[in-house]
Amino acid sequence: MSLANPETSAALSLLTAKAVRERAHRMLAIGLKDGLANFRVDLDRLDDTVELVLKVTLAAYPSQVIPFHSRWRHFVMNGCDRWAAMAGRHDWSDRAARARSEFDLAIISVFLDAGAGPSWRYRDSVTGSVVGRSEGLALASLAMFADGVFSADSLQPLRVDAGVLANIAVADLARGLQVSDANPLVGLDGRADLLRRLGQLVASKPEIFAQHDTPRPGGLFDRLAMLAGDLAGDLAGDQRRLPAATILTELLQQLGPTWPSRLTLGGLALGDCWTHPMLTTEDATSGLMPLHKLSQWLAYSLIEPLQTAGIAVTDIDGLTGLAEYRNGGLFVDTGVLAFRDAKSAQQEHEAGSSLVVEWRALTVALLDRLADRVRQRLGVDATALPLAKILEGGTWAAGRLLARERRADASPPVKVVSDGTVF
């Protein structure tokens, strides 16, 4: 693959958080001129949305000590941090060994985290609680990881091996996720296929994923640690530093081919990137809207393992808000976004439809607008309160709260047909 190919260079430009943010704000600018086919934008409603987000945030975190929005929050149940307890009991050879294991867990758990649908539930064996959606998927993935479902070595359960992933069966996932005719999970086959593709890809790149171990997703830690070390060499002192946006770029470039082939450009798979007729440009990226929701969710979830390993993650707001149904639902349910055609609220929409692409892009841009107002209200800056904390505090929880209040099944206000690999 030649980077001299203009299409390849254009494709690489889309595999960044910067591209997501720039194009999302272009979409919002069009919406503010009432130029979108599917949604109207009413910024006069944004202050009410800010008030709700502040209320939810301060109720959950009255001291304003807010953690990052990441997969690790979903491993906490009834005040008990399951992973922290598990990791604390384990005898790690060094910090890198723990980081590889945490990367393994985060990657697998996020890959399984696309929407579960309204009917699926997971019964937690520890508490007996029945939990649905993202939190249920998190607990299920953690239990499978702890049981060594993804490990090739029964004596080392807390790892994920490429060979095991490459051969995982739908029945293996169905068992771990407690799927049955009475407990259906949206996109089960798609999730199994995604894990198999992940295993095959990791095995094919030993130079990235097997620098200090056999091929495993957690080998990406060594790649990022190397990049952080290279960057530290250009700075005063020897503190290893890594911009958050670099995490995403590496995820998209190293793991991008895992995702089902939707759009490709210059020989590169574009992943969570879709077409929208309003986003015209003068190059090969015309009409394309990158969103990279699951990859950004994963990037946020890799920050804490990197920090634990002694690597400072900088410029957290280099990542964007997440274009998913809780954040997006928040803006629809508070009236910031309104369907141009009321019938659209009752119809199901494919993930690649212009309506869903529009909604998700507007969500990213509106999260930036909302974050600015939240910080103004609290009298803090982006360093003290990065977007990752506003999402956690925050917008995701407020979106879920409104969904539960307004719809019996807590579904989002936009009905999206999911294959288990988008969100």
XYZ file of C-alpha atoms in Angstrom:
423
model
C 0.000 0.000 0.000
C 1.526 3.298 -1.088
C 0.956 6.403 1.008
C 1.816 8.346 -2.129
C -1.606 7.319 -3.415
C -3.819 10.413 -2.889
C -6.789 8.225 -1.976
C -4.784 6.438 0.711
C -3.687 9.751 2.192
C -7.284 10.961 2.064
C -8.454 7.804 3.826
C -5.876 8.221 6.588
C -7.147 11.748 7.176
C -10.547 10.266 8.062
C -9.057 7.865 10.625
C -8.667 10.646 13.186
C -10.676 12.334 15.908
C -9.906 15.669 14.229
C -11.835 14.607 11.122
C -14.793 13.467 13.216
C -14.954 16.802 15.030
C -14.471 19.006 11.966
C -17.124 17.252 9.894
C -19.577 17.028 12.784
C -19.375 20.774 13.258
C -19.893 21.252 9.523
C -23.081 19.226 9.858
C -24.218 21.360 12.794
C -23.518 24.560 10.869
C -25.742 23.300 8.055
C -28.410 22.356 10.597
C -28.324 25.798 12.207
C -29.170 27.222 8.766
C -32.092 24.767 8.604
C -30.441 22.974 5.711
C -30.689 19.332 6.837
C -33.210 16.884 5.426
C -33.979 14.967 8.608
C -33.539 17.166 11.694
C -34.138 20.709 12.834
C -31.755 22.157 15.435
C -33.001 24.391 18.252
C -30.093 25.722 20.303
C -32.535 27.621 22.529
C -33.246 24.230 24.126
C -29.589 23.578 24.916
C -29.609 25.444 28.236
C -32.340 23.127 29.547
C -30.215 20.179 28.457
C -27.238 21.658 30.305
C -29.360 22.035 33.458
C -30.359 18.367 33.310
C -26.776 17.224 32.757
C -25.585 19.325 35.712
C -28.355 17.965 37.923
C -27.542 14.361 37.047
C -23.796 14.940 37.381
C -23.922 16.629 40.780
C -26.338 14.009 42.121
C -23.902 11.246 41.178
C -20.699 13.170 41.960
C -21.489 15.913 44.518
C -17.774 16.494 45.137
C -17.289 17.011 41.384
C -14.577 14.327 41.407
C -15.714 12.637 38.213
C -13.981 9.663 36.581
C -13.513 9.241 32.850
C -16.319 7.783 30.782
C -14.928 4.348 30.017
C -15.636 0.634 30.142
C -14.097 0.437 33.607
C -17.102 2.201 35.156
C -19.314 -0.704 34.107
C -17.212 -3.166 36.085
C -18.347 -1.461 39.306
C -21.462 -2.977 40.858
C -23.026 -1.888 44.132
C -19.898 0.078 44.970
C -17.577 -2.881 44.360
C -14.986 -2.489 41.602
C -14.838 -6.047 40.273
C -11.761 -5.579 38.110
C -9.781 -3.652 40.733
C -10.424 -6.426 43.244
C -9.457 -9.103 40.726
C -6.311 -7.282 39.635
C -5.351 -6.625 43.249
C -5.331 -10.352 44.005
C -3.243 -11.224 40.945
C 0.534 -11.475 41.073
C 1.664 -9.349 38.121
C 5.265 -9.686 36.983
C 5.415 -5.945 36.235
C 3.213 -3.008 35.289
C 3.380 -3.871 31.598
C 1.953 -7.345 32.255
C -1.024 -5.822 34.033
C -1.475 -3.267 31.252
C -1.527 -5.988 28.572
C -4.207 -7.842 30.512
C -6.246 -4.660 30.961
C -5.927 -3.892 27.254
C -7.098 -7.458 26.503
C -10.152 -7.015 28.725
C -11.034 -3.527 27.517
C -10.719 -4.451 23.843
C -12.832 -7.594 24.136
C -15.442 -5.919 26.300
C -15.809 -2.930 23.974
C -15.950 -5.142 20.890
C -18.897 -6.901 22.528
C -20.517 -3.635 23.568
C -22.648 -2.688 20.561
C -26.319 -2.242 21.474
C -27.893 -5.285 23.097
C -31.475 -4.417 22.257
C -34.338 -3.896 24.724
C -35.051 -7.545 25.606
C -31.686 -9.020 26.556
C -30.697 -9.331 30.235
C -27.699 -10.756 32.092
C -28.040 -12.398 35.494
C -24.992 -11.577 37.604
C -23.831 -14.668 39.491
C -22.289 -12.600 42.305
C -25.263 -10.465 43.295
C -28.137 -12.198 41.526
C -29.018 -8.875 39.907
C -30.470 -8.839 36.409
C -28.793 -6.191 34.241
C -29.405 -5.174 30.637
C -27.756 -3.205 27.870
C -24.172 -1.931 28.157
C -23.784 -2.641 31.868
C -24.969 -6.213 31.416
C -22.628 -6.769 28.491
C -19.763 -5.436 30.614
C -20.431 -7.813 33.495
C -20.835 -10.731 31.104
C -17.566 -9.977 29.312
C -15.724 -9.589 32.622
C -17.037 -12.949 33.857
C -15.992 -14.642 30.606
C -12.551 -13.041 30.816
C -12.110 -14.096 34.463
C -13.125 -17.650 33.553
C -10.431 -17.819 30.877
C -12.868 -18.142 27.983
C -10.504 -16.181 25.724
C -7.214 -17.641 27.029
C -5.198 -20.465 25.484
C -3.631 -21.264 28.863
C -5.886 -22.573 31.624
C -3.292 -21.486 34.198
C -3.424 -17.897 32.940
C -7.098 -16.989 32.561
C -6.646 -13.192 32.590
C -5.537 -12.878 28.979
C -6.914 -12.996 25.460
C -5.106 -15.058 22.828
C -5.477 -14.409 19.124
C -5.842 -18.093 18.303
C -8.768 -18.527 20.681
C -10.540 -15.483 19.270
C -10.004 -16.610 15.696
C -11.941 -19.805 16.427
C -14.617 -18.584 18.812
C -18.070 -19.947 18.054
C -21.455 -18.302 18.297
C -22.351 -20.942 20.885
C -19.398 -19.859 23.053
C -20.668 -16.296 23.124
C -24.275 -17.353 23.576
C -23.270 -19.342 26.655
C -21.265 -16.544 28.211
C -23.837 -13.884 27.385
C -26.725 -16.108 28.555
C -28.497 -15.821 25.199
C -31.544 -18.003 24.570
C -34.839 -17.892 22.713
C -36.302 -16.279 25.813
C -33.353 -13.908 26.183
C -32.423 -12.726 22.668
C -29.416 -10.509 22.004
C -29.300 -8.249 18.959
C -26.404 -9.027 16.612
C -25.004 -12.151 18.304
C -23.657 -13.594 15.043
C -22.115 -10.239 14.169
C -20.303 -10.090 17.498
C -18.870 -13.590 17.086
C -17.701 -12.767 13.577
C -16.127 -9.550 14.850
C -14.118 -11.425 17.489
C -12.955 -13.989 14.944
C -11.822 -11.203 12.627
C -10.035 -9.558 15.550
C -8.195 -12.784 16.358
C -7.133 -13.272 12.757
C -5.923 -9.697 12.451
C -3.935 -9.769 15.699
C -2.279 -13.045 14.673
C -1.311 -11.527 11.316
C 0.537 -8.571 12.907
C 3.127 -10.005 15.310
C 5.251 -6.870 14.926
C 2.445 -4.929 16.637
C 0.686 -7.434 18.883
C 3.474 -9.859 19.844
C 6.439 -7.676 20.738
C 6.777 -9.169 24.239
C 4.319 -12.079 24.224
C 2.423 -14.353 21.870
C -0.145 -12.525 19.712
C -2.847 -10.917 21.844
C -4.902 -7.711 21.567
C -3.152 -6.475 24.702
C 0.073 -6.389 22.737
C -1.120 -2.998 21.513
C 0.030 -1.644 24.876
C 3.646 -2.234 23.865
C 3.103 -0.352 20.613
C 1.618 2.649 22.463
C 4.314 2.519 25.160
C 6.933 2.656 22.416
C 5.246 5.689 20.838
C 5.051 7.372 24.240
C 8.748 6.723 24.784
C 9.594 8.218 21.388
C 7.578 11.315 22.220
C 9.198 11.639 25.643
C 12.564 11.769 23.947
C 11.505 15.034 22.323
C 10.430 16.588 25.627
C 12.209 17.792 28.730
C 12.512 14.984 31.267
C 11.754 11.310 30.755
C 8.029 11.199 31.561
C 6.357 9.124 28.889
C 3.456 11.024 27.318
C 0.842 10.062 24.775
C -1.866 12.317 23.290
C -5.296 10.712 23.565
C -5.934 11.242 19.858
C -2.873 9.088 19.082
C -4.544 6.174 20.883
C -7.509 6.459 18.530
C -5.373 6.762 15.414
C -3.460 3.623 16.370
C -6.673 1.730 17.102
C -8.132 2.703 13.744
C -4.993 1.916 11.772
C -4.064 -1.310 13.575
C -7.546 -2.747 14.240
C -9.555 -1.025 11.515
C -9.697 -4.030 9.154
C -11.502 -5.966 11.891
C -14.739 -4.108 11.295
C -17.125 -5.322 8.592
C -16.271 -3.895 5.207
C -18.601 -0.970 4.615
C -16.579 1.744 2.921
C -12.989 1.559 1.747
C -10.810 4.256 0.250
C -7.298 3.914 -1.105
C -7.199 0.305 0.084
C -8.100 1.222 3.678
C -11.253 0.186 5.506
C -12.925 3.284 6.931
C -14.825 1.520 9.728
C -17.547 3.617 11.374
C -17.646 6.073 8.476
C -20.735 6.765 6.387
C -22.012 8.850 3.519
C -24.040 12.034 3.784
C -24.865 14.180 0.747
C -24.283 17.530 2.495
C -20.618 16.951 3.367
C -19.046 17.747 0.023
C -15.313 18.374 -0.333
C -12.864 18.798 -3.186
C -11.083 15.474 -2.627
C -11.821 11.763 -2.417
C -13.408 12.164 1.036
C -16.383 14.067 -0.357
C -19.658 13.004 1.208
C -18.008 10.992 3.998
C -18.760 11.364 7.708
C -16.390 9.493 10.081
C -17.712 8.798 13.589
C -15.626 5.932 15.027
C -17.868 5.515 18.065
C -16.725 2.129 19.360
C -13.079 2.910 18.631
C -13.316 6.188 20.557
C -15.107 4.407 23.407
C -12.188 1.980 23.407
C -9.647 4.821 23.261
C -11.240 6.371 26.350
C -11.126 2.944 28.010
C -7.384 2.539 27.383
C -6.451 5.790 29.130
C -6.570 4.388 32.656
C -4.454 1.274 31.948
C -1.855 3.537 30.343
C -1.887 5.829 33.373
C -1.558 2.865 35.744
C 1.472 1.755 33.726
C 3.089 5.171 34.229
C 2.270 6.792 30.894
C 0.722 10.264 31.021
C -2.156 10.621 28.564
C -2.430 14.214 27.378
C -5.007 16.322 25.512
C -7.966 14.165 26.513
C -10.265 16.490 24.568
C -8.407 15.550 21.412
C -11.037 12.800 21.303
C -14.664 13.679 20.606
C -17.959 12.892 22.234
C -19.452 9.527 21.393
C -21.993 9.305 18.577
C -24.215 6.762 20.283
C -27.838 6.467 21.236
C -27.722 7.729 24.850
C -25.912 10.972 24.006
C -27.896 11.347 20.799
C -31.137 10.466 22.536
C -30.509 13.208 25.098
C -30.648 15.910 22.413
C -33.783 14.486 20.797
C -35.594 13.997 24.095
C -34.783 17.551 25.249
C -35.898 19.044 21.934
C -32.515 20.338 20.763
C -33.010 18.031 17.802
C -36.440 17.506 16.264
C -37.465 15.175 13.471
C -38.395 17.130 10.368
C -40.955 14.401 9.629
C -42.711 13.226 12.807
C -43.307 9.805 11.256
C -39.545 9.181 11.360
C -39.773 8.678 15.124
C -41.864 5.552 14.594
C -39.832 4.058 11.747
C -36.711 1.903 11.926
C -33.610 3.283 10.228
C -30.492 1.566 8.946
C -27.204 2.704 10.487
C -26.095 4.012 7.098
C -29.228 6.047 6.443
C -28.821 9.794 6.094
C -31.092 10.275 9.118
C -28.905 8.209 11.457
C -25.653 9.647 10.091
C -27.073 13.153 10.519
C -28.232 12.419 14.074
C -24.916 10.955 15.129
C -22.844 13.759 13.604
C -25.030 16.417 15.228
C -24.610 14.604 18.538
C -20.807 14.938 18.382
C -20.941 18.671 17.632
C -23.654 19.385 20.198
C -21.653 17.611 22.898
C -18.860 20.137 22.329
C -21.340 23.009 22.637
C -22.871 21.519 25.762
C -19.462 20.852 27.337
C -18.504 24.522 26.978
C -21.678 25.600 28.784
C -21.277 23.014 31.544
C -17.737 24.234 32.234
C -18.899 27.845 32.283
C -21.571 26.990 34.842
C -19.066 25.184 37.057
C -16.292 27.736 36.566
C -13.707 25.220 35.336
C -11.723 24.689 32.153
C -11.294 21.723 29.830
C -8.188 20.544 31.672
C -10.116 20.208 34.935
C -13.264 18.887 33.268
C -12.483 17.184 29.956
C -15.239 15.904 27.743
C -14.579 12.356 28.967
C -15.800 13.398 32.431
C -18.811 15.326 31.126
C -19.863 12.218 29.207
C -19.620 10.162 32.389
C -21.201 12.699 34.710
C -23.100 13.481 32.542
C -24.658 13.268 29.161
C -24.768 9.482 28.910
C -26.533 9.131 32.264
C -28.967 11.944 31.462
C -29.806 10.360 28.117
C -30.500 7.049 29.796
C -32.612 8.724 32.479
C -34.855 10.401 29.909
C -35.163 7.179 27.914
C -36.360 5.329 31.017
C -38.852 8.073 31.845
C -40.302 8.356 28.362
C -40.331 4.816 26.979
C -41.242 1.625 28.788
C -38.327 -0.305 27.284
C -35.852 2.593 27.808
C -35.097 2.532 24.089
C -33.626 5.566 22.319
C -35.947 8.008 20.522
C -34.369 7.082 17.177
C -34.955 3.471 16.150
C -31.816 2.030 14.580
C -31.449 -1.407 13.001
C -28.297 -2.805 14.639
C -26.006 -5.600 13.491
C -24.065 -5.579 16.758
C -21.043 -3.799 15.326
C -21.983 -0.094 15.223
C -23.302 1.040 18.590
